[in-house]
């Protein structure tokens, strides 16, 4: 075969195995060296391709698609710094457990490490942040090579999905000429299937844990951020059987269904800020699912709590920064909750649960008053959450947005779904993540983001011109880094604004015009509430003008009222 025929058969066979392994979407950034991958992905009739010019945005866009679909998404770029621009999203995918398949094109071996243009060392480029790396062989059409590369494709998809899910990196060296022959018949090797089993405990191990539960009245279930919602029903059933309250992180998936389950406690962040409450509510057993919760108050409570703490995690990673766990249980979360529920007797004494429910109800009332009466950023977030229709999706940025959602998402609101990049908790790439998610999910989709985070990823908005969507972007513009006003740095006013407040003084109306997106500036909470009634099917930006000092004062006022309410019980 000619070089071009070898190239075509080799790459098309690899891509077909990716598809057979569950890769149905790919995000391509333009470049010359990646031509074979780009052409043949685009030519595949069953793979949905998106083109994103900027690699950093493209990788986060794919991250959003993978989050929304639960399936691995391929990202393709040329050699050099293009591949380096994937790094932030690869890091997020690693710690958030999102399956990405990174396909970087490279110079052939004779053009490495000798000053060739646009050639950097791409071997293990992402270090330990990639679950697996492989430097692919040069293209050949020999059947043994095709079978080998097909197994590499299957292995890449399997490793990205194996617990804990995450990114893998395959590096493809290509010699010129780079264009494949799209007219030739593709020669395909036999495909490899992969089956994933779920980890679970044996009967003896389960018996020991069930005995502990049967002997413990004051227990808690902590539902932290989850990679998917598979464990929701099982955790609720476990709570029903044990009589243990479920402290549900906003990213756990459980708050979506809390209107029908009063054992789901959502206001813990507000009342566990009080040390007296931490002591009063100390539990003898804590069963924790998922990642570490958003709430710092809950993390401090877990560290302060002196009882047994079980950490359930299928991913063989000890996500326990508070060093609180007394037992690590390596099991699929849904399987473990179902197994444990099946072997314990339903408890009749619900006094402990009723105490939590009563306390939580009082705090819900205080938060409702806050959303109704206050004019700060947090109250505006509460107003947004109250307006979300059933089935909506909302992506929350890091720093203040996710924390305000944690505070203001309370019982009585419609059922919606929350997403966030809480792997590495960065403020970059959030716009692109939301746009990627909106390309997969149907229904109303919102992005709640701060002005600095929006600035970090403005270029991500370009895809709204290529792929129309209905994403509604809510920018809380407090002219700087609002979260720093709550931190000890704020007590040192000298240089605070220069180093931490960092006011960028941006008017996002200009960005909206640049990308031809509808725009509305909201100077008050009532303006914002009225603007949210616009049900336009197109993308739109709402810029909500807020004040950092007023926001800090209003939040502290809420926490004070919550403390007074819980102490009066």
PDB file of N, CA and C in Angstrom, residues 141-199:
ATOM      1  N   UNK A 141      -0.575  -0.550   7.537  1.00  0.00           N
ATOM      2  CA  UNK A 141      -1.833  -1.239   7.248  1.00  0.00           C
ATOM      3  C   UNK A 141      -1.737  -2.742   7.459  1.00  0.00           C
ATOM      4  N   UNK A 142      -0.611  -3.211   7.989  1.00  0.00           N
ATOM      5  CA  UNK A 142      -0.478  -4.619   8.327  1.00  0.00           C
ATOM      6  C   UNK A 142      -1.572  -5.006   9.327  1.00  0.00           C
ATOM      7  N   UNK A 143      -2.193  -6.167   9.119  1.00  0.00           N
ATOM      8  CA  UNK A 143      -3.317  -6.565   9.960  1.00  0.00           C
ATOM      9  C   UNK A 143      -2.924  -6.668  11.429  1.00  0.00           C
ATOM     10  N   UNK A 144      -1.736  -7.133  11.712  1.00  0.00           N
ATOM     11  CA  UNK A 144      -1.284  -7.219  13.105  1.00  0.00           C
ATOM     12  C   UNK A 144      -1.226  -5.839  13.748  1.00  0.00           C
ATOM     13  N   UNK A 145      -0.755  -4.856  12.978  1.00  0.00           N
ATOM     14  CA  UNK A 145      -0.680  -3.489  13.498  1.00  0.00           C
ATOM     15  C   UNK A 145      -2.084  -2.927  13.701  1.00  0.00           C
ATOM     16  N   UNK A 146      -2.985  -3.202  12.768  1.00  0.00           N
ATOM     17  CA  UNK A 146      -4.356  -2.703  12.908  1.00  0.00           C
ATOM     18  C   UNK A 146      -5.035  -3.304  14.132  1.00  0.00           C
ATOM     19  N   UNK A 147      -4.821  -4.596  14.356  1.00  0.00           N
ATOM     20  CA  UNK A 147      -5.390  -5.221  15.547  1.00  0.00           C
ATOM     21  C   UNK A 147      -4.794  -4.617  16.812  1.00  0.00           C
ATOM     22  N   UNK A 148      -3.506  -4.345  16.756  1.00  0.00           N
ATOM     23  CA  UNK A 148      -2.809  -3.764  17.913  1.00  0.00           C
ATOM     24  C   UNK A 148      -3.347  -2.367  18.222  1.00  0.00           C
ATOM     25  N   UNK A 149      -3.435  -1.516  17.201  1.00  0.00           N
ATOM     26  CA  UNK A 149      -3.917  -0.152  17.442  1.00  0.00           C
ATOM     27  C   UNK A 149      -5.393  -0.148  17.832  1.00  0.00           C
ATOM     28  N   UNK A 150      -6.160  -1.118  17.302  1.00  0.00           N
ATOM     29  CA  UNK A 150      -7.553  -1.229  17.717  1.00  0.00           C
ATOM     30  C   UNK A 150      -7.676  -1.541  19.190  1.00  0.00           C
ATOM     31  N   UNK A 151      -6.794  -2.405  19.674  1.00  0.00           N
ATOM     32  CA  UNK A 151      -6.817  -2.730  21.098  1.00  0.00           C
ATOM     33  C   UNK A 151      -6.373  -1.537  21.942  1.00  0.00           C
ATOM     34  N   UNK A 152      -5.490  -0.723  21.400  1.00  0.00           N
ATOM     35  CA  UNK A 152      -5.110   0.505  22.112  1.00  0.00           C
ATOM     36  C   UNK A 152      -6.320   1.431  22.228  1.00  0.00           C
ATOM     37  N   UNK A 153      -7.098   1.542  21.149  1.00  0.00           N
ATOM     38  CA  UNK A 153      -8.310   2.370  21.193  1.00  0.00           C
ATOM     39  C   UNK A 153      -9.295   1.834  22.224  1.00  0.00           C
ATOM     40  N   UNK A 154      -9.505   0.520  22.223  1.00  0.00           N
ATOM     41  CA  UNK A 154     -10.423  -0.086  23.195  1.00  0.00           C
ATOM     42  C   UNK A 154      -9.915   0.105  24.613  1.00  0.00           C
ATOM     43  N   UNK A 155      -8.607  -0.040  24.783  1.00  0.00           N
ATOM     44  CA  UNK A 155      -8.018   0.111  26.111  1.00  0.00           C
ATOM     45  C   UNK A 155      -8.148   1.549  26.604  1.00  0.00           C
ATOM     46  N   UNK A 156      -7.959   2.507  25.698  1.00  0.00           N
ATOM     47  CA  UNK A 156      -8.082   3.917  26.078  1.00  0.00           C
ATOM     48  C   UNK A 156      -9.489   4.224  26.571  1.00  0.00           C
ATOM     49  N   UNK A 157     -10.495   3.766  25.816  1.00  0.00           N
ATOM     50  CA  UNK A 157     -11.878   4.010  26.233  1.00  0.00           C
ATOM     51  C   UNK A 157     -12.179   3.310  27.549  1.00  0.00           C
ATOM     52  N   UNK A 158     -11.693   2.074  27.689  1.00  0.00           N
ATOM     53  CA  UNK A 158     -11.949   1.317  28.917  1.00  0.00           C
ATOM     54  C   UNK A 158     -11.301   1.974  30.120  1.00  0.00           C
ATOM     55  N   UNK A 159     -10.070   2.431  29.960  1.00  0.00           N
ATOM     56  CA  UNK A 159      -9.379   3.069  31.084  1.00  0.00           C
ATOM     57  C   UNK A 159     -10.035   4.391  31.462  1.00  0.00           C
ATOM     58  N   UNK A 160     -10.552   5.112  30.485  1.00  0.00           N
ATOM     59  CA  UNK A 160     -11.214   6.383  30.806  1.00  0.00           C
ATOM     60  C   UNK A 160     -12.485   6.159  31.616  1.00  0.00           C
ATOM     61  N   UNK A 161     -13.111   4.985  31.440  1.00  0.00           N
ATOM     62  CA  UNK A 161     -14.373   4.681  32.120  1.00  0.00           C
ATOM     63  C   UNK A 161     -14.196   3.876  33.398  1.00  0.00           C
ATOM     64  N   UNK A 162     -13.029   3.255  33.575  1.00  0.00           N
ATOM     65  CA  UNK A 162     -12.803   2.441  34.771  1.00  0.00           C
ATOM     66  C   UNK A 162     -12.701   3.338  35.998  1.00  0.00           C
ATOM     67  N   UNK A 163     -13.237   2.869  37.120  1.00  0.00           N
ATOM     68  CA  UNK A 163     -13.220   3.671  38.347  1.00  0.00           C
ATOM     69  C   UNK A 163     -11.792   3.835  38.874  1.00  0.00           C
ATOM     70  N   UNK A 164     -11.431   5.088  39.182  1.00  0.00           N
ATOM     71  CA  UNK A 164     -12.166   6.324  38.942  1.00  0.00           C
ATOM     72  C   UNK A 164     -12.017   6.771  37.496  1.00  0.00           C
ATOM     73  N   UNK A 165     -13.099   7.220  36.893  1.00  0.00           N
ATOM     74  CA  UNK A 165     -13.048   7.682  35.513  1.00  0.00           C
ATOM     75  C   UNK A 165     -12.081   8.862  35.389  1.00  0.00           C
ATOM     76  N   UNK A 166     -11.633   9.129  34.161  1.00  0.00           N
ATOM     77  CA  UNK A 166     -10.704  10.231  33.975  1.00  0.00           C
ATOM     78  C   UNK A 166     -10.138  10.278  32.575  1.00  0.00           C
ATOM     79  N   UNK A 167      -9.172  11.176  32.339  1.00  0.00           N
ATOM     80  CA  UNK A 167      -8.619  11.363  30.992  1.00  0.00           C
ATOM     81  C   UNK A 167      -7.489  10.389  30.678  1.00  0.00           C
ATOM     82  N   UNK A 168      -7.395  10.015  29.417  1.00  0.00           N
ATOM     83  CA  UNK A 168      -6.256   9.254  28.913  1.00  0.00           C
ATOM     84  C   UNK A 168      -5.676  10.022  27.730  1.00  0.00           C
ATOM     85  N   UNK A 169      -4.415   9.755  27.416  1.00  0.00           N
ATOM     86  CA  UNK A 169      -3.717  10.527  26.386  1.00  0.00           C
ATOM     87  C   UNK A 169      -3.022   9.582  25.412  1.00  0.00           C
ATOM     88  N   UNK A 170      -3.369   9.717  24.134  1.00  0.00           N
ATOM     89  CA  UNK A 170      -2.700   8.987  23.061  1.00  0.00           C
ATOM     90  C   UNK A 170      -2.026   9.996  22.143  1.00  0.00           C
ATOM     91  N   UNK A 171      -0.758   9.787  21.849  1.00  0.00           N
ATOM     92  CA  UNK A 171       0.042  10.705  21.039  1.00  0.00           C
ATOM     93  C   UNK A 171       0.340  10.049  19.691  1.00  0.00           C
ATOM     94  N   UNK A 172      -0.058  10.715  18.601  1.00  0.00           N
ATOM     95  CA  UNK A 172       0.049  10.140  17.256  1.00  0.00           C
ATOM     96  C   UNK A 172       1.133  10.833  16.434  1.00  0.00           C
ATOM     97  N   UNK A 173       2.255  10.171  16.152  1.00  0.00           N
ATOM     98  CA  UNK A 173       3.229  10.740  15.220  1.00  0.00           C
ATOM     99  C   UNK A 173       2.779  10.485  13.777  1.00  0.00           C
ATOM    100  N   UNK A 174       2.810  11.517  12.964  1.00  0.00           N
ATOM    101  CA  UNK A 174       2.434  11.392  11.555  1.00  0.00           C
ATOM    102  C   UNK A 174       3.520  12.003  10.673  1.00  0.00           C
ATOM    103  N   UNK A 175       3.850  11.313   9.587  1.00  0.00           N
ATOM    104  CA  UNK A 175       4.734  11.860   8.558  1.00  0.00           C
ATOM    105  C   UNK A 175       3.884  12.481   7.450  1.00  0.00           C
ATOM    106  N   UNK A 176       4.450  13.462   6.778  1.00  0.00           N
ATOM    107  CA  UNK A 176       3.783  14.025   5.609  1.00  0.00           C
ATOM    108  C   UNK A 176       3.918  13.051   4.433  1.00  0.00           C
ATOM    109  N   UNK A 177       2.980  13.086   3.476  1.00  0.00           N
ATOM    110  CA  UNK A 177       1.768  13.909   3.416  1.00  0.00           C
ATOM    111  C   UNK A 177       0.716  13.442   4.422  1.00  0.00           C
ATOM    112  N   UNK A 178      -0.135  14.370   4.830  1.00  0.00           N
ATOM    113  CA  UNK A 178      -1.016  14.138   5.968  1.00  0.00           C
ATOM    114  C   UNK A 178      -2.473  13.868   5.600  1.00  0.00           C
ATOM    115  N   UNK A 179      -2.843  14.075   4.342  1.00  0.00           N
ATOM    116  CA  UNK A 179      -4.252  13.926   3.968  1.00  0.00           C
ATOM    117  C   UNK A 179      -4.591  12.475   3.663  1.00  0.00           C
ATOM    118  N   UNK A 180      -5.613  11.928   4.311  1.00  0.00           N
ATOM    119  CA  UNK A 180      -6.055  10.561   4.013  1.00  0.00           C
ATOM    120  C   UNK A 180      -6.887  10.528   2.734  1.00  0.00           C
ATOM    121  N   UNK A 181      -7.143   9.355   2.249  1.00  0.00           N
ATOM    122  CA  UNK A 181      -7.980   9.162   1.071  1.00  0.00           C
ATOM    123  C   UNK A 181      -9.396   8.830   1.544  1.00  0.00           C
ATOM    124  N   UNK A 182     -10.290   9.787   1.434  1.00  0.00           N
ATOM    125  CA  UNK A 182     -11.650   9.598   1.936  1.00  0.00           C
ATOM    126  C   UNK A 182     -12.513   8.750   1.006  1.00  0.00           C
ATOM    127  N   UNK A 183     -11.979   8.393  -0.170  1.00  0.00           N
ATOM    128  CA  UNK A 183     -12.776   7.622  -1.131  1.00  0.00           C
ATOM    129  C   UNK A 183     -12.527   6.119  -1.046  1.00  0.00           C
ATOM    130  N   UNK A 184     -11.461   5.718  -0.385  1.00  0.00           N
ATOM    131  CA  UNK A 184     -11.104   4.297  -0.395  1.00  0.00           C
ATOM    132  C   UNK A 184     -11.913   3.511   0.633  1.00  0.00           C
ATOM    133  N   UNK A 185     -12.064   2.223   0.369  1.00  0.00           N
ATOM    134  CA  UNK A 185     -12.706   1.336   1.337  1.00  0.00           C
ATOM    135  C   UNK A 185     -11.786   1.156   2.529  1.00  0.00           C
ATOM    136  N   UNK A 186     -12.368   1.222   3.711  1.00  0.00           N
ATOM    137  CA  UNK A 186     -11.565   1.107   4.931  1.00  0.00           C
ATOM    138  C   UNK A 186     -11.393  -0.363   5.300  1.00  0.00           C
ATOM    139  N   UNK A 187     -10.173  -0.745   5.645  1.00  0.00           N
ATOM    140  CA  UNK A 187      -9.898  -2.110   6.087  1.00  0.00           C
ATOM    141  C   UNK A 187      -9.955  -2.130   7.606  1.00  0.00           C
ATOM    142  N   UNK A 188     -10.794  -2.985   8.158  1.00  0.00           N
ATOM    143  CA  UNK A 188     -11.011  -2.960   9.601  1.00  0.00           C
ATOM    144  C   UNK A 188     -10.638  -4.288  10.241  1.00  0.00           C
ATOM    145  N   UNK A 189      -9.993  -4.207  11.393  1.00  0.00           N
ATOM    146  CA  UNK A 189      -9.672  -5.404  12.165  1.00  0.00           C
ATOM    147  C   UNK A 189     -10.859  -5.771  13.049  1.00  0.00           C
ATOM    148  N   UNK A 190     -10.779  -6.944  13.666  1.00  0.00           N
ATOM    149  CA  UNK A 190     -11.836  -7.359  14.592  1.00  0.00           C
ATOM    150  C   UNK A 190     -11.891  -6.415  15.784  1.00  0.00           C
ATOM    151  N   UNK A 191     -13.107  -6.161  16.289  1.00  0.00           N
ATOM    152  CA  UNK A 191     -13.279  -5.210  17.375  1.00  0.00           C
ATOM    153  C   UNK A 191     -13.194  -5.900  18.730  1.00  0.00           C
ATOM    154  N   UNK A 192     -12.772  -5.136  19.725  1.00  0.00           N
ATOM    155  CA  UNK A 192     -12.607  -5.632  21.089  1.00  0.00           C
ATOM    156  C   UNK A 192     -13.706  -5.054  21.971  1.00  0.00           C
ATOM    157  N   UNK A 193     -14.385  -5.901  22.709  1.00  0.00           N
ATOM    158  CA  UNK A 193     -15.409  -5.450  23.656  1.00  0.00           C
ATOM    159  C   UNK A 193     -14.843  -5.459  25.068  1.00  0.00           C
ATOM    160  N   UNK A 194     -15.289  -4.511  25.877  1.00  0.00           N
ATOM    161  CA  UNK A 194     -14.838  -4.409  27.267  1.00  0.00           C
ATOM    162  C   UNK A 194     -16.068  -4.367  28.169  1.00  0.00           C
ATOM    163  N   UNK A 195     -16.046  -5.131  29.241  1.00  0.00           N
ATOM    164  CA  UNK A 195     -17.151  -5.153  30.204  1.00  0.00           C
ATOM    165  C   UNK A 195     -16.617  -4.705  31.565  1.00  0.00           C
ATOM    166  N   UNK A 196     -17.345  -3.788  32.203  1.00  0.00           N
ATOM    167  CA  UNK A 196     -16.920  -3.245  33.491  1.00  0.00           C
ATOM    168  C   UNK A 196     -17.758  -3.850  34.619  1.00  0.00           C
ATOM    169  N   UNK A 197     -17.105  -4.381  35.622  1.00  0.00           N
ATOM    170  CA  UNK A 197     -17.804  -4.896  36.805  1.00  0.00           C
ATOM    171  C   UNK A 197     -17.809  -3.837  37.900  1.00  0.00           C
ATOM    172  N   UNK A 198     -18.790  -3.911  38.794  1.00  0.00           N
ATOM    173  CA  UNK A 198     -18.879  -2.977  39.912  1.00  0.00           C
ATOM    174  C   UNK A 198     -18.332  -3.633  41.179  1.00  0.00           C
ATOM    175  N   UNK A 199     -17.489  -2.891  41.891  1.00  0.00           N
ATOM    176  CA  UNK A 199     -16.904  -3.421  43.121  1.00  0.00           C
ATOM    177  C   UNK A 199     -17.961  -3.514  44.217  1.00  0.00           C
TER     178      UNK A 199
END
